[in-house]
Amino acid sequence: MSESASAPAAHEQYDCIVVGSGHAGSCAALSAAEHGCARVLLLDKCQCPAAWAGGNGFFTAGAHRTVHAGLRDLLLLVVDSENVPPALAARADVEPYTAEQFADDIVRLSGGRSDAQLVRAVVAGSREAVGWLKRTVGVPFVLAFNRQAYEVDGRQKFWGGMALCTREGGKGLIAAHQAALQRYGVETWFEAPACELICRGGTVVGVVVEKEGRREEVCAPAVVLAAGGYESNAALRKQHLGAGWENARVRGTPYNTGDGISMARAVGARLAGDWASCHATCWDANTPVDRGDRELSNQYTKSGYPLGIMVNTRGARFVDEGADFRNFTYATYGKAILRQPGGLAFQIFDARAARWLRSEEYGDGIVAKIWANSAEELAQRLVPHGLEDVGAFVRTLAEYNQATGTFAVAHPGRKWDPAVKDGVATQGLIPPKSNWALPLEEMPLLAVTVACGITFTFGGLAINPETSSVLEDENGDPIPGLYCTGEMVGGLWYDNYPGGSGLTAGAVFGRIAGREAAKRARGNF
């Protein structure tokens, strides 16, 4: 850390500095400006805005999990009536999502390990945060008919406790942030990585920035770290997550390499959370290894597995594809794929299931599709894609179909329904498929090849959830002048994650960090 005693030049002084231009960092910068910071500086080491601005937020679907009172409440957030015209609203079923449900989803998926105070802060602040995003930032919220609802018996049924996303996904989210940053006069420096924090007397008073080939000090009474985790750093993935993780594909920005965490550690910050785990999904195997694609973005996600089965290169199933709704399993099934031989797997669907797949992820030109008119033919066609045991693959499909038939005979009243956990399962099969288990019998069969796509890492910095202040390692006190939000926050997620929670948490703690930064800039602390 820098302990320079020289006073900064006037042009180097800001009220608040935010490190990271993604969703969480933008929320912090806008909140600081909203609460009275006259000069806010947003730093990002990425290339010019057209290339990589927006961090991981750009690569998301823009989904936000929030407490809400049902359809009428959510319609207050929708930007226009085109997304939900009256006739469609009359056919939409959106159950209320309570604070108790939201908290329980986080806690149960973490095995009870999530920090209770962080959970309470995210849940309690969620509805106001998404309202602020619409009102202040101009985020174009829509109801996610395309990814969180199925049409069943003429009704659009939302499932999994989530219904809200943004028009054009993460692209629309970040575009709204960039427009708002301009409106609020936030100054942004790209290709300007923060190298270290400046401390004087134990208080953070600025950052050292590398800009145009030289280092310079930029000072402010408050610094907010929102620079993401270390998922883009293959060496750190191997160090913390274990051997094999250097082979995971990076879903989003290539710039989240752990720099912010290292800077915080250098000034004595406490680490927190699950450093042995991460958010990792089923990802198109035919993608770049070290970064996401700015055009197709989240479309490389392959989240249709609850409608079919997943088989590894040795022809064996390895997860319960119907254990829960997709947004409660998708963040962990990428890890299961990485553990398979070669880090690859095949998602298998029959023609009936394929009709329910989302075109954004499985459409022509989006993913390489392998079709066949029998299990034997499909197995042969998968050999060039990595299948090692044709016989085992054919047996796996036959055993799965037999197990669905055995269950159907024993439970003739069960009805398949993708919008609820229908209990339509396999019987006598290991691993089981606990819901949505239809036989793969309508030809042709479809296969797509998937790998592990890492989204973000769960280990991060310890913060005070009431102020977003980074905590000092030795005694747990706040480090004066230092705040944190977004994927750098540790202690919320352990092993698994409820879909849509990350963007919400980034907004909640970003707003808090900006508010507290403004208080500090006014000397009110």
Short mmCIF file of C-alpha atoms in Angstrom, two decimals:
data_model
loop_
_atom_site.label_atom_id
_atom_site.label_comp_id
_atom_site.label_asym_id
_atom_site.label_seq_id
_atom_site.Cartn_x
_atom_site.Cartn_y
_atom_site.Cartn_z
CA MET A 1 0.00 0.00 0.00
CA SER A 2 1.06 3.56 -0.56
CA GLU A 3 1.77 5.77 2.49
CA SER A 4 2.63 8.92 0.52
CA ALA A 5 2.52 12.04 2.67
CA SER A 6 2.48 14.54 -0.19
CA ALA A 7 -0.75 16.42 -0.77
CA PRO A 8 -2.44 15.56 -4.08
CA ALA A 9 -2.87 18.17 -6.79
CA ALA A 10 -6.32 19.71 -6.98
CA HIS A 11 -7.25 17.94 -10.17
CA GLU A 12 -6.57 14.58 -8.49
CA GLN A 13 -9.13 15.06 -5.70
CA TYR A 14 -12.58 13.43 -5.89
CA ASP A 15 -15.39 12.88 -3.44
CA CYS A 16 -15.64 9.18 -4.23
CA ILE A 17 -13.66 6.71 -6.34
CA VAL A 18 -15.26 3.46 -7.53
CA VAL A 19 -13.05 0.66 -8.87
CA GLY A 20 -15.01 -1.37 -11.45
CA SER A 21 -17.56 -0.29 -14.08
CA GLY A 22 -19.96 -3.23 -13.82
CA HIS A 23 -23.48 -3.29 -12.44
CA ALA A 24 -22.45 -3.10 -8.77
CA GLY A 25 -19.81 -0.43 -9.33
CA SER A 26 -22.18 1.66 -11.42
CA CYS A 27 -24.80 1.39 -8.66
CA ALA A 28 -22.25 2.63 -6.13
CA ALA A 29 -21.14 5.55 -8.33
CA LEU A 30 -24.71 6.61 -9.07
CA SER A 31 -25.73 6.32 -5.43
CA ALA A 32 -22.75 8.43 -4.38
CA ALA A 33 -23.70 11.12 -6.90
CA GLU A 34 -27.35 10.92 -5.89
CA HIS A 35 -26.43 11.44 -2.24
CA GLY A 36 -24.34 14.52 -2.85
CA CYS A 37 -20.87 13.59 -4.12
CA ALA A 38 -20.02 16.30 -6.63
CA ARG A 39 -17.02 14.54 -8.14
CA VAL A 40 -17.26 10.77 -8.60
CA LEU A 41 -14.62 8.85 -10.52
CA LEU A 42 -15.25 5.37 -11.95
CA LEU A 43 -12.11 3.39 -12.80
CA ASP A 44 -11.86 0.34 -15.03
CA LYS A 45 -8.83 -1.47 -16.40
CA CYS A 46 -10.74 -2.74 -19.43
CA GLN A 47 -10.46 -1.32 -22.91
CA CYS A 48 -12.71 1.43 -24.25
CA PRO A 49 -16.44 1.23 -23.38
CA ALA A 50 -17.45 -0.26 -26.72
CA ALA A 51 -15.17 -3.23 -26.08
CA TRP A 52 -15.52 -4.48 -22.50
CA ALA A 53 -17.36 -2.00 -20.28
CA GLY A 54 -19.85 -3.35 -17.79
CA GLY A 55 -17.95 -6.21 -16.20
CA ASN A 56 -19.85 -9.46 -15.78
CA GLY A 57 -23.17 -7.63 -15.69
CA PHE A 58 -23.02 -7.29 -19.47
CA PHE A 59 -22.99 -11.08 -19.87
CA THR A 60 -26.02 -11.81 -17.69
CA ALA A 61 -29.67 -12.23 -18.59
CA GLY A 62 -30.37 -9.19 -16.41
CA ALA A 63 -32.43 -11.30 -13.99
CA HIS A 64 -33.13 -9.76 -10.58
CA ARG A 65 -34.53 -11.82 -7.73
CA THR A 66 -36.61 -9.67 -5.42
CA VAL A 67 -39.30 -9.81 -2.78
CA HIS A 68 -42.61 -8.89 -4.39
CA ALA A 69 -46.35 -9.14 -3.84
CA GLY A 70 -47.23 -10.80 -7.14
CA LEU A 71 -48.04 -9.70 -10.66
CA ARG A 72 -49.57 -6.31 -9.83
CA ASP A 73 -46.49 -5.35 -7.84
CA LEU A 74 -44.09 -6.41 -10.59
CA LEU A 75 -46.06 -4.55 -13.25
CA LEU A 76 -45.08 -1.34 -11.45
CA LEU A 77 -41.50 -2.11 -12.49
CA VAL A 78 -42.13 -3.03 -16.11
CA VAL A 79 -41.09 -0.24 -18.45
CA ASP A 80 -43.93 -0.41 -20.95
CA SER A 81 -47.11 -2.27 -21.80
CA GLU A 82 -45.63 -3.97 -24.88
CA ASN A 83 -44.00 -6.62 -22.70
CA VAL A 84 -47.19 -7.34 -20.74
CA PRO A 85 -50.28 -6.22 -22.67
CA PRO A 86 -53.57 -6.62 -20.79
CA ALA A 87 -54.51 -9.82 -22.58
CA LEU A 88 -51.22 -11.44 -21.62
CA ALA A 89 -51.38 -10.14 -18.05
CA ALA A 90 -54.77 -11.81 -17.70
CA ARG A 91 -53.13 -15.16 -18.49
CA ALA A 92 -50.02 -14.74 -16.33
CA ASP A 93 -49.64 -16.48 -12.99
CA VAL A 94 -46.95 -14.98 -10.73
CA GLU A 95 -47.08 -16.08 -7.12
CA PRO A 96 -45.88 -13.55 -4.50
CA TYR A 97 -42.31 -14.07 -3.36
CA THR A 98 -41.91 -13.28 0.32
CA ALA A 99 -38.89 -12.20 2.31
CA GLU A 100 -39.04 -15.53 4.12
CA GLN A 101 -38.93 -17.44 0.82
CA PHE A 102 -36.03 -15.39 -0.53
CA ALA A 103 -33.99 -15.83 2.64
CA ASP A 104 -34.79 -19.53 2.80
CA ASP A 105 -33.68 -20.05 -0.80
CA ILE A 106 -30.29 -18.46 -0.09
CA VAL A 107 -29.80 -20.31 3.18
CA ARG A 108 -30.92 -23.75 1.99
CA LEU A 109 -28.72 -23.62 -1.11
CA SER A 110 -25.74 -22.62 1.02
CA GLY A 111 -26.33 -25.43 3.49
CA GLY A 112 -26.98 -22.86 6.21
CA ARG A 113 -23.54 -21.26 5.85
CA SER A 114 -24.51 -17.85 4.43
CA ASP A 115 -23.86 -14.89 6.72
CA ALA A 116 -27.25 -14.15 8.27
CA GLN A 117 -26.73 -10.39 8.38
CA LEU A 118 -25.75 -10.23 4.71
CA VAL A 119 -28.78 -12.33 3.79
CA ARG A 120 -31.12 -10.07 5.74
CA ALA A 121 -29.65 -6.97 4.09
CA VAL A 122 -30.06 -8.34 0.56
CA VAL A 123 -33.57 -9.62 1.13
CA ALA A 124 -34.81 -6.52 2.98
CA GLY A 125 -33.30 -4.17 0.40
CA SER A 126 -34.23 -6.10 -2.71
CA ARG A 127 -37.57 -4.54 -3.65
CA GLU A 128 -36.41 -0.98 -3.02
CA ALA A 129 -33.22 -1.67 -4.96
CA VAL A 130 -35.02 -2.81 -8.12
CA GLY A 131 -37.40 0.13 -7.80
CA TRP A 132 -34.40 2.44 -7.59
CA LEU A 133 -32.87 0.79 -10.64
CA LYS A 134 -35.97 1.57 -12.65
CA ARG A 135 -36.58 5.03 -11.18
CA THR A 136 -33.04 6.42 -10.95
CA VAL A 137 -30.99 4.37 -13.39
CA GLY A 138 -33.67 3.77 -16.01
CA VAL A 139 -33.18 0.00 -16.15
CA PRO A 140 -35.70 -1.41 -18.67
CA PHE A 141 -37.30 -4.18 -16.63
CA VAL A 142 -39.58 -6.72 -18.31
CA LEU A 143 -41.25 -9.91 -17.19
CA ALA A 144 -39.14 -12.90 -18.22
CA PHE A 145 -41.72 -14.87 -20.17
CA ASN A 146 -38.93 -16.25 -22.35
CA ARG A 147 -36.90 -17.77 -19.50
CA GLN A 148 -39.00 -18.00 -16.32
CA ALA A 149 -42.44 -19.03 -17.54
CA TYR A 150 -44.01 -21.96 -19.36
CA GLU A 151 -47.39 -21.94 -21.03
CA VAL A 152 -49.43 -24.70 -19.43
CA ASP A 153 -53.16 -25.14 -20.09
CA GLY A 154 -53.33 -21.70 -21.67
CA ARG A 155 -51.70 -19.96 -18.69
CA GLN A 156 -48.24 -18.39 -18.52
CA LYS A 157 -46.91 -19.89 -15.28
CA PHE A 158 -43.84 -18.34 -13.71
CA TRP A 159 -41.68 -20.61 -11.60
CA GLY A 160 -38.65 -20.64 -9.34
CA GLY A 161 -39.47 -17.47 -7.38
CA MET A 162 -38.25 -15.12 -10.09
CA ALA A 163 -39.98 -13.20 -12.88
CA LEU A 164 -38.02 -10.00 -13.49
CA CYS A 165 -35.25 -9.41 -16.02
CA THR A 166 -34.10 -6.61 -18.32
CA ARG A 167 -34.84 -5.95 -21.94
CA GLU A 168 -31.87 -7.22 -23.97
CA GLY A 169 -30.48 -8.85 -20.83
CA GLY A 170 -27.14 -7.62 -19.54
CA LYS A 171 -26.62 -5.49 -22.63
CA GLY A 172 -29.72 -3.47 -21.78
CA LEU A 173 -28.75 -3.31 -18.11
CA ILE A 174 -25.28 -1.90 -18.77
CA ALA A 175 -26.55 0.49 -21.46
CA ALA A 176 -28.94 1.94 -18.88
CA HIS A 177 -26.10 2.33 -16.38
CA GLN A 178 -23.84 4.07 -18.88
CA ALA A 179 -26.57 6.53 -19.80
CA ALA A 180 -27.27 7.23 -16.12
CA LEU A 181 -23.58 7.75 -15.35
CA GLN A 182 -23.48 10.41 -18.04
CA ARG A 183 -26.63 12.08 -16.70
CA TYR A 184 -25.16 12.24 -13.20
CA GLY A 185 -21.82 13.54 -14.40
CA VAL A 186 -19.76 10.59 -13.20
CA GLU A 187 -16.27 10.71 -14.69
CA THR A 188 -15.08 7.38 -16.12
CA TRP A 189 -11.53 6.31 -16.91
CA PHE A 190 -11.04 3.18 -18.99
CA GLU A 191 -7.69 1.48 -19.50
CA ALA A 192 -6.87 2.82 -16.05
CA PRO A 193 -6.26 -0.08 -13.66
CA ALA A 194 -6.13 0.67 -9.95
CA CYS A 195 -2.83 -0.73 -8.69
CA GLU A 196 -2.92 -0.10 -4.95
CA LEU A 197 -4.83 1.68 -2.24
CA ILE A 198 -3.39 4.80 -0.63
CA CYS A 199 -3.52 4.71 3.17
CA ARG A 200 -2.66 7.43 5.66
CA GLY A 201 -2.87 6.65 9.34
CA GLY A 202 -4.88 3.50 8.68
CA THR A 203 -7.45 5.36 6.56
CA VAL A 204 -7.90 4.75 2.84
CA VAL A 205 -7.68 8.10 1.04
CA GLY A 206 -7.35 7.12 -2.60
CA VAL A 207 -5.83 4.78 -5.17
CA VAL A 208 -2.74 4.58 -7.32
CA VAL A 209 -3.82 4.34 -10.96
CA GLU A 210 -1.85 3.29 -13.99
CA LYS A 211 -2.88 5.58 -16.82
CA GLU A 212 -1.26 6.12 -20.19
CA GLY A 213 1.86 4.28 -19.12
CA ARG A 214 2.46 6.11 -15.85
CA ARG A 215 1.29 5.78 -12.26
CA GLU A 216 -0.49 8.58 -10.50
CA GLU A 217 -2.27 9.07 -7.20
CA VAL A 218 -5.97 9.86 -7.26
CA CYS A 219 -7.43 10.79 -3.89
CA ALA A 220 -10.88 10.74 -2.32
CA PRO A 221 -12.25 10.31 1.21
CA ALA A 222 -14.09 7.18 0.06
CA VAL A 223 -13.07 4.31 -2.22
CA VAL A 224 -15.54 1.62 -3.28
CA LEU A 225 -14.15 -1.69 -4.56
CA ALA A 226 -16.38 -3.35 -7.17
CA ALA A 227 -13.78 -5.11 -9.28
CA GLY A 228 -15.20 -8.64 -9.26
CA GLY A 229 -13.61 -11.87 -8.15
CA TYR A 230 -10.79 -13.93 -9.64
CA GLU A 231 -12.66 -16.22 -12.04
CA SER A 232 -10.68 -14.96 -15.05
CA ASN A 233 -7.36 -15.87 -13.43
CA ALA A 234 -6.57 -19.51 -14.25
CA ALA A 235 -3.76 -19.71 -11.68
CA LEU A 236 -5.95 -18.40 -8.84
CA ARG A 237 -8.77 -20.73 -9.88
CA LYS A 238 -6.43 -23.68 -9.59
CA GLN A 239 -5.05 -22.40 -6.28
CA HIS A 240 -8.39 -21.83 -4.57
CA LEU A 241 -10.90 -24.07 -6.39
CA GLY A 242 -8.56 -26.97 -7.09
CA ALA A 243 -6.89 -28.85 -9.90
CA GLY A 244 -8.85 -28.86 -13.14
CA TRP A 245 -10.35 -25.42 -12.67
CA GLU A 246 -7.71 -23.92 -14.91
CA ASN A 247 -9.65 -25.68 -17.70
CA ALA A 248 -13.01 -24.01 -17.01
CA ARG A 249 -14.37 -21.62 -19.63
CA VAL A 250 -14.81 -18.00 -18.56
CA ARG A 251 -18.39 -16.88 -19.24
CA GLY A 252 -17.88 -13.16 -18.88
CA THR A 253 -15.21 -10.51 -18.68
CA PRO A 254 -11.55 -11.53 -18.93
CA TYR A 255 -10.61 -8.71 -16.55
CA ASN A 256 -11.79 -10.18 -13.22
CA THR A 257 -8.42 -11.46 -12.08
CA GLY A 258 -8.52 -10.81 -8.33
CA ASP A 259 -6.73 -7.44 -8.36
CA GLY A 260 -9.23 -5.70 -6.10
CA ILE A 261 -9.05 -8.43 -3.49
CA SER A 262 -5.25 -8.26 -3.51
CA MET A 263 -5.32 -4.48 -3.04
CA ALA A 264 -7.68 -4.82 -0.10
CA ARG A 265 -5.59 -7.54 1.50
CA ALA A 266 -2.55 -5.27 1.27
CA VAL A 267 -4.28 -2.78 3.61
CA GLY A 268 -5.35 -5.49 6.06
CA ALA A 269 -8.82 -6.45 4.83
CA ARG A 270 -10.46 -9.60 6.11
CA LEU A 271 -11.39 -12.38 3.69
CA ALA A 272 -14.78 -14.09 3.92
CA GLY A 273 -16.96 -16.63 2.19
CA ASP A 274 -16.51 -19.85 0.26
CA TRP A 275 -13.07 -19.69 -1.33
CA ALA A 276 -13.37 -23.28 -2.50
CA SER A 277 -16.42 -22.71 -4.69
CA CYS A 278 -17.97 -20.57 -7.38
CA HIS A 279 -20.94 -20.00 -9.68
CA ALA A 280 -20.48 -22.30 -12.69
CA THR A 281 -23.06 -23.30 -15.29
CA CYS A 282 -23.67 -25.64 -18.20
CA TRP A 283 -21.92 -23.79 -21.03
CA ASP A 284 -21.61 -24.39 -24.75
CA ALA A 285 -18.43 -26.44 -25.23
CA ASN A 286 -17.69 -24.72 -28.55
CA THR A 287 -16.81 -21.36 -27.02
CA PRO A 288 -13.67 -19.37 -26.20
CA VAL A 289 -11.88 -20.54 -23.07
CA ASP A 290 -10.77 -17.26 -21.53
CA ARG A 291 -13.66 -14.84 -22.11
CA GLY A 292 -17.30 -14.50 -23.03
CA ASP A 293 -18.67 -13.38 -26.37
CA ARG A 294 -19.97 -9.79 -26.46
CA GLU A 295 -22.49 -10.62 -29.17
CA LEU A 296 -24.05 -13.92 -28.08
CA SER A 297 -23.26 -13.33 -24.41
CA ASN A 298 -25.58 -15.32 -22.13
CA GLN A 299 -26.99 -17.30 -25.07
CA TYR A 300 -24.12 -19.76 -24.63
CA THR A 301 -25.77 -20.90 -21.39
CA LYS A 302 -27.45 -24.27 -21.83
CA SER A 303 -30.09 -24.39 -19.11
CA GLY A 304 -32.60 -26.81 -20.65
CA TYR A 305 -31.29 -29.91 -18.89
CA PRO A 306 -34.38 -30.32 -16.60
CA LEU A 307 -36.27 -31.23 -19.79
CA GLY A 308 -33.86 -34.04 -20.68
CA ILE A 309 -30.82 -35.80 -19.27
CA MET A 310 -27.06 -35.19 -19.12
CA VAL A 311 -24.58 -37.93 -19.98
CA ASN A 312 -20.79 -37.83 -19.72
CA THR A 313 -18.28 -38.98 -22.32
CA ARG A 314 -18.29 -42.50 -20.86
CA GLY A 315 -22.03 -42.74 -21.40
CA ALA A 316 -23.18 -42.31 -17.78
CA ARG A 317 -25.56 -39.86 -16.14
CA PHE A 318 -24.03 -37.98 -13.20
CA VAL A 319 -26.63 -35.56 -11.73
CA ASP A 320 -30.32 -35.45 -10.90
CA GLU A 321 -31.43 -33.15 -13.72
CA GLY A 322 -34.79 -32.60 -12.01
CA ALA A 323 -33.58 -32.04 -8.45
CA ASP A 324 -35.05 -28.52 -8.37
CA PHE A 325 -36.00 -25.66 -10.64
CA ARG A 326 -33.19 -24.74 -13.00
CA ASN A 327 -32.40 -21.46 -11.23
CA PHE A 328 -31.63 -23.43 -8.06
CA THR A 329 -29.29 -25.95 -9.73
CA TYR A 330 -27.69 -24.23 -12.73
CA ALA A 331 -24.96 -22.47 -10.71
CA THR A 332 -23.62 -25.78 -9.43
CA TYR A 333 -24.09 -28.17 -12.36
CA GLY A 334 -21.21 -26.58 -14.26
CA LYS A 335 -18.99 -27.84 -11.46
CA ALA A 336 -20.43 -31.33 -11.89
CA ILE A 337 -19.58 -31.23 -15.60
CA LEU A 338 -16.00 -30.15 -14.90
CA ARG A 339 -15.56 -33.25 -12.72
CA GLN A 340 -16.47 -35.51 -15.63
CA PRO A 341 -13.86 -37.11 -17.92
CA GLY A 342 -12.55 -34.43 -20.23
CA GLY A 343 -14.73 -31.82 -18.51
CA LEU A 344 -17.47 -32.45 -21.09
CA ALA A 345 -21.01 -33.79 -21.18
CA PHE A 346 -23.95 -34.15 -23.54
CA GLN A 347 -27.45 -32.84 -22.96
CA ILE A 348 -29.96 -35.22 -24.52
CA PHE A 349 -33.57 -34.43 -25.49
CA ASP A 350 -36.23 -36.11 -27.54
CA ALA A 351 -38.37 -34.22 -30.05
CA ARG A 352 -41.11 -33.58 -27.49
CA ALA A 353 -38.72 -32.03 -24.96
CA ALA A 354 -36.86 -30.11 -27.65
CA ARG A 355 -40.01 -28.14 -28.45
CA TRP A 356 -39.83 -26.63 -24.94
CA LEU A 357 -36.21 -25.50 -25.23
CA ARG A 358 -35.53 -21.76 -25.32
CA SER A 359 -34.59 -20.59 -28.80
CA GLU A 360 -32.16 -18.03 -27.35
CA GLU A 361 -29.98 -20.91 -26.12
CA TYR A 362 -30.79 -23.78 -28.47
CA GLY A 363 -31.80 -22.06 -31.71
CA ASP A 364 -30.23 -22.73 -35.09
CA GLY A 365 -26.98 -20.82 -35.40
CA ILE A 366 -26.64 -20.55 -31.62
CA VAL A 367 -25.48 -24.06 -30.73
CA ALA A 368 -24.15 -27.05 -32.66
CA LYS A 369 -26.93 -29.65 -32.63
CA ILE A 370 -26.55 -33.37 -33.25
CA TRP A 371 -29.73 -35.16 -34.38
CA ALA A 372 -30.42 -38.88 -34.76
CA ASN A 373 -33.37 -41.23 -35.14
CA SER A 374 -32.28 -43.74 -32.51
CA ALA A 375 -30.10 -43.95 -29.43
CA GLU A 376 -27.63 -46.14 -31.35
CA GLU A 377 -27.35 -43.63 -34.18
CA LEU A 378 -26.98 -40.72 -31.76
CA ALA A 379 -24.20 -42.53 -29.92
CA GLN A 380 -22.25 -43.06 -33.12
CA ARG A 381 -22.68 -39.41 -34.09
CA LEU A 382 -21.36 -38.30 -30.70
CA VAL A 383 -18.09 -40.22 -30.99
CA PRO A 384 -16.38 -37.40 -32.95
CA HIS A 385 -17.55 -35.03 -30.20
CA GLY A 386 -15.89 -37.03 -27.42
CA LEU A 387 -18.17 -39.96 -26.55
CA GLU A 388 -15.91 -42.86 -25.54
CA ASP A 389 -18.37 -45.69 -24.77
CA VAL A 390 -21.16 -46.16 -27.30
CA GLY A 391 -22.59 -49.20 -25.55
CA ALA A 392 -22.80 -47.51 -22.16
CA PHE A 393 -24.54 -44.50 -23.73
CA VAL A 394 -27.21 -46.69 -25.35
CA ARG A 395 -27.75 -48.61 -22.11
CA THR A 396 -28.05 -45.38 -20.11
CA LEU A 397 -30.85 -44.10 -22.35
CA ALA A 398 -32.62 -47.46 -22.24
CA GLU A 399 -32.36 -47.70 -18.45
CA TYR A 400 -33.59 -44.12 -18.07
CA ASN A 401 -36.61 -44.79 -20.31
CA GLN A 402 -37.38 -47.98 -18.40
CA ALA A 403 -37.21 -46.13 -15.06
CA THR A 404 -39.65 -43.47 -16.28
CA GLY A 405 -42.03 -46.20 -17.44
CA THR A 406 -41.82 -48.04 -14.12
CA PHE A 407 -42.68 -44.82 -12.29
CA ALA A 408 -45.58 -44.05 -14.64
CA VAL A 409 -47.12 -47.46 -14.02
CA ALA A 410 -46.82 -47.01 -10.25
CA HIS A 411 -48.17 -43.42 -10.33
CA PRO A 412 -50.75 -43.21 -13.10
CA GLY A 413 -52.21 -39.94 -11.82
CA ARG A 414 -49.02 -37.87 -12.04
CA LYS A 415 -49.11 -35.16 -14.72
CA TRP A 416 -46.01 -33.67 -16.30
CA ASP A 417 -45.84 -29.89 -15.73
CA PRO A 418 -42.60 -27.95 -16.31
CA ALA A 419 -43.84 -24.95 -14.30
CA VAL A 420 -44.03 -26.82 -10.98
CA LYS A 421 -41.99 -29.49 -9.28
CA ASP A 422 -44.33 -32.14 -10.63
CA GLY A 423 -42.86 -35.23 -8.96
CA VAL A 424 -42.84 -37.06 -12.29
CA ALA A 425 -39.73 -39.06 -11.56
CA THR A 426 -37.72 -42.15 -12.34
CA GLN A 427 -38.00 -45.27 -10.23
CA GLY A 428 -35.07 -47.51 -9.31
CA LEU A 429 -32.47 -45.38 -11.08
CA ILE A 430 -29.24 -43.91 -9.67
CA PRO A 431 -28.88 -41.01 -9.85
CA PRO A 432 -32.63 -40.41 -9.93
CA LYS A 433 -34.44 -37.76 -11.88
CA SER A 434 -36.84 -36.32 -9.32
CA ASN A 435 -39.07 -34.16 -11.52
CA TRP A 436 -40.00 -33.75 -15.20
CA ALA A 437 -38.84 -37.28 -16.05
CA LEU A 438 -40.42 -38.07 -19.41
CA PRO A 439 -39.05 -40.92 -21.52
CA LEU A 440 -36.85 -40.01 -24.47
CA GLU A 441 -38.93 -41.77 -27.09
CA GLU A 442 -40.17 -39.26 -29.67
CA MET A 443 -37.71 -39.13 -32.54
CA PRO A 444 -35.47 -37.50 -33.52
CA LEU A 445 -33.20 -37.28 -30.52
CA LEU A 446 -31.11 -34.15 -29.98
CA ALA A 447 -27.73 -33.77 -28.30
CA VAL A 448 -25.63 -30.68 -27.53
CA THR A 449 -22.13 -30.71 -26.06
CA VAL A 450 -21.60 -28.73 -22.85
CA ALA A 451 -18.69 -27.79 -20.64
CA CYS A 452 -18.22 -25.83 -17.42
CA GLY A 453 -18.62 -22.06 -17.68
CA ILE A 454 -17.44 -20.17 -14.59
CA THR A 455 -19.37 -17.00 -13.81
CA PHE A 456 -17.87 -15.67 -10.59
CA THR A 457 -16.09 -16.84 -7.47
CA PHE A 458 -17.73 -16.94 -4.04
CA GLY A 459 -14.78 -15.99 -1.83
CA GLY A 460 -14.33 -12.27 -1.21
CA LEU A 461 -14.04 -9.53 1.38
CA ALA A 462 -15.84 -9.26 4.70
CA ILE A 463 -18.11 -6.20 4.93
CA ASN A 464 -20.48 -4.58 7.38
CA PRO A 465 -23.86 -5.05 5.66
CA GLU A 466 -25.25 -1.82 7.13
CA THR A 467 -22.52 0.34 5.59
CA SER A 468 -20.75 -1.86 3.01
CA SER A 469 -17.51 -0.97 4.84
CA VAL A 470 -14.66 -3.43 4.36
CA LEU A 471 -13.64 -5.00 7.66
CA GLU A 472 -10.12 -5.10 9.03
CA ASP A 473 -8.73 -8.60 9.45
CA GLU A 474 -7.16 -8.25 12.86
CA ASN A 475 -10.11 -6.93 14.87
CA GLY A 476 -13.10 -6.83 12.53
CA ASP A 477 -13.46 -3.05 12.66
CA PRO A 478 -14.29 -1.14 9.46
CA ILE A 479 -11.32 0.16 7.47
CA PRO A 480 -12.06 3.90 7.29
CA GLY A 481 -12.70 5.09 3.76
CA LEU A 482 -12.98 1.63 2.15
CA TYR A 483 -16.21 0.02 0.90
CA CYS A 484 -17.09 -2.97 -1.23
CA THR A 485 -19.95 -4.30 -3.35
CA GLY A 486 -20.73 -6.87 -6.03
CA GLU A 487 -18.90 -10.14 -6.57
CA MET A 488 -16.05 -9.00 -4.30
CA VAL A 489 -18.31 -9.40 -1.24
CA GLY A 490 -17.70 -12.69 0.55
CA GLY A 491 -20.05 -14.57 2.85
CA LEU A 492 -23.31 -14.61 0.87
CA TRP A 493 -22.92 -17.63 -1.38
CA TYR A 494 -21.63 -21.07 -0.47
CA ASP A 495 -21.46 -23.90 -3.02
CA ASN A 496 -24.73 -22.86 -4.72
CA TYR A 497 -26.78 -19.79 -5.51
CA PRO A 498 -30.40 -18.80 -6.30
CA GLY A 499 -30.52 -17.38 -9.84
CA GLY A 500 -30.89 -13.61 -10.09
CA SER A 501 -29.58 -12.91 -6.59
CA GLY A 502 -26.18 -11.56 -7.59
CA LEU A 503 -27.38 -8.53 -9.51
CA THR A 504 -29.79 -7.74 -6.71
CA ALA A 505 -27.06 -8.00 -4.06
CA GLY A 506 -24.79 -5.79 -6.15
CA ALA A 507 -27.49 -3.13 -6.32
CA VAL A 508 -28.31 -3.36 -2.60
CA PHE A 509 -24.73 -3.04 -1.37
CA GLY A 510 -23.77 -0.64 -4.17
CA ARG A 511 -26.49 1.76 -3.09
CA ILE A 512 -25.38 1.45 0.53
CA ALA A 513 -21.72 1.98 -0.37
CA GLY A 514 -22.51 5.09 -2.41
CA ARG A 515 -24.66 6.52 0.36
CA GLU A 516 -21.96 5.96 2.97
CA ALA A 517 -19.28 7.36 0.66
CA ALA A 518 -21.31 10.55 0.33
CA LYS A 519 -21.60 10.81 4.12
CA ARG A 520 -17.86 10.48 4.42
CA ALA A 521 -17.27 13.07 1.70
CA ARG A 522 -19.42 15.50 3.71
CA GLY A 523 -17.47 14.69 6.90
CA ASN A 524 -20.55 13.02 8.39
CA PHE A 525 -19.06 9.78 9.76
#
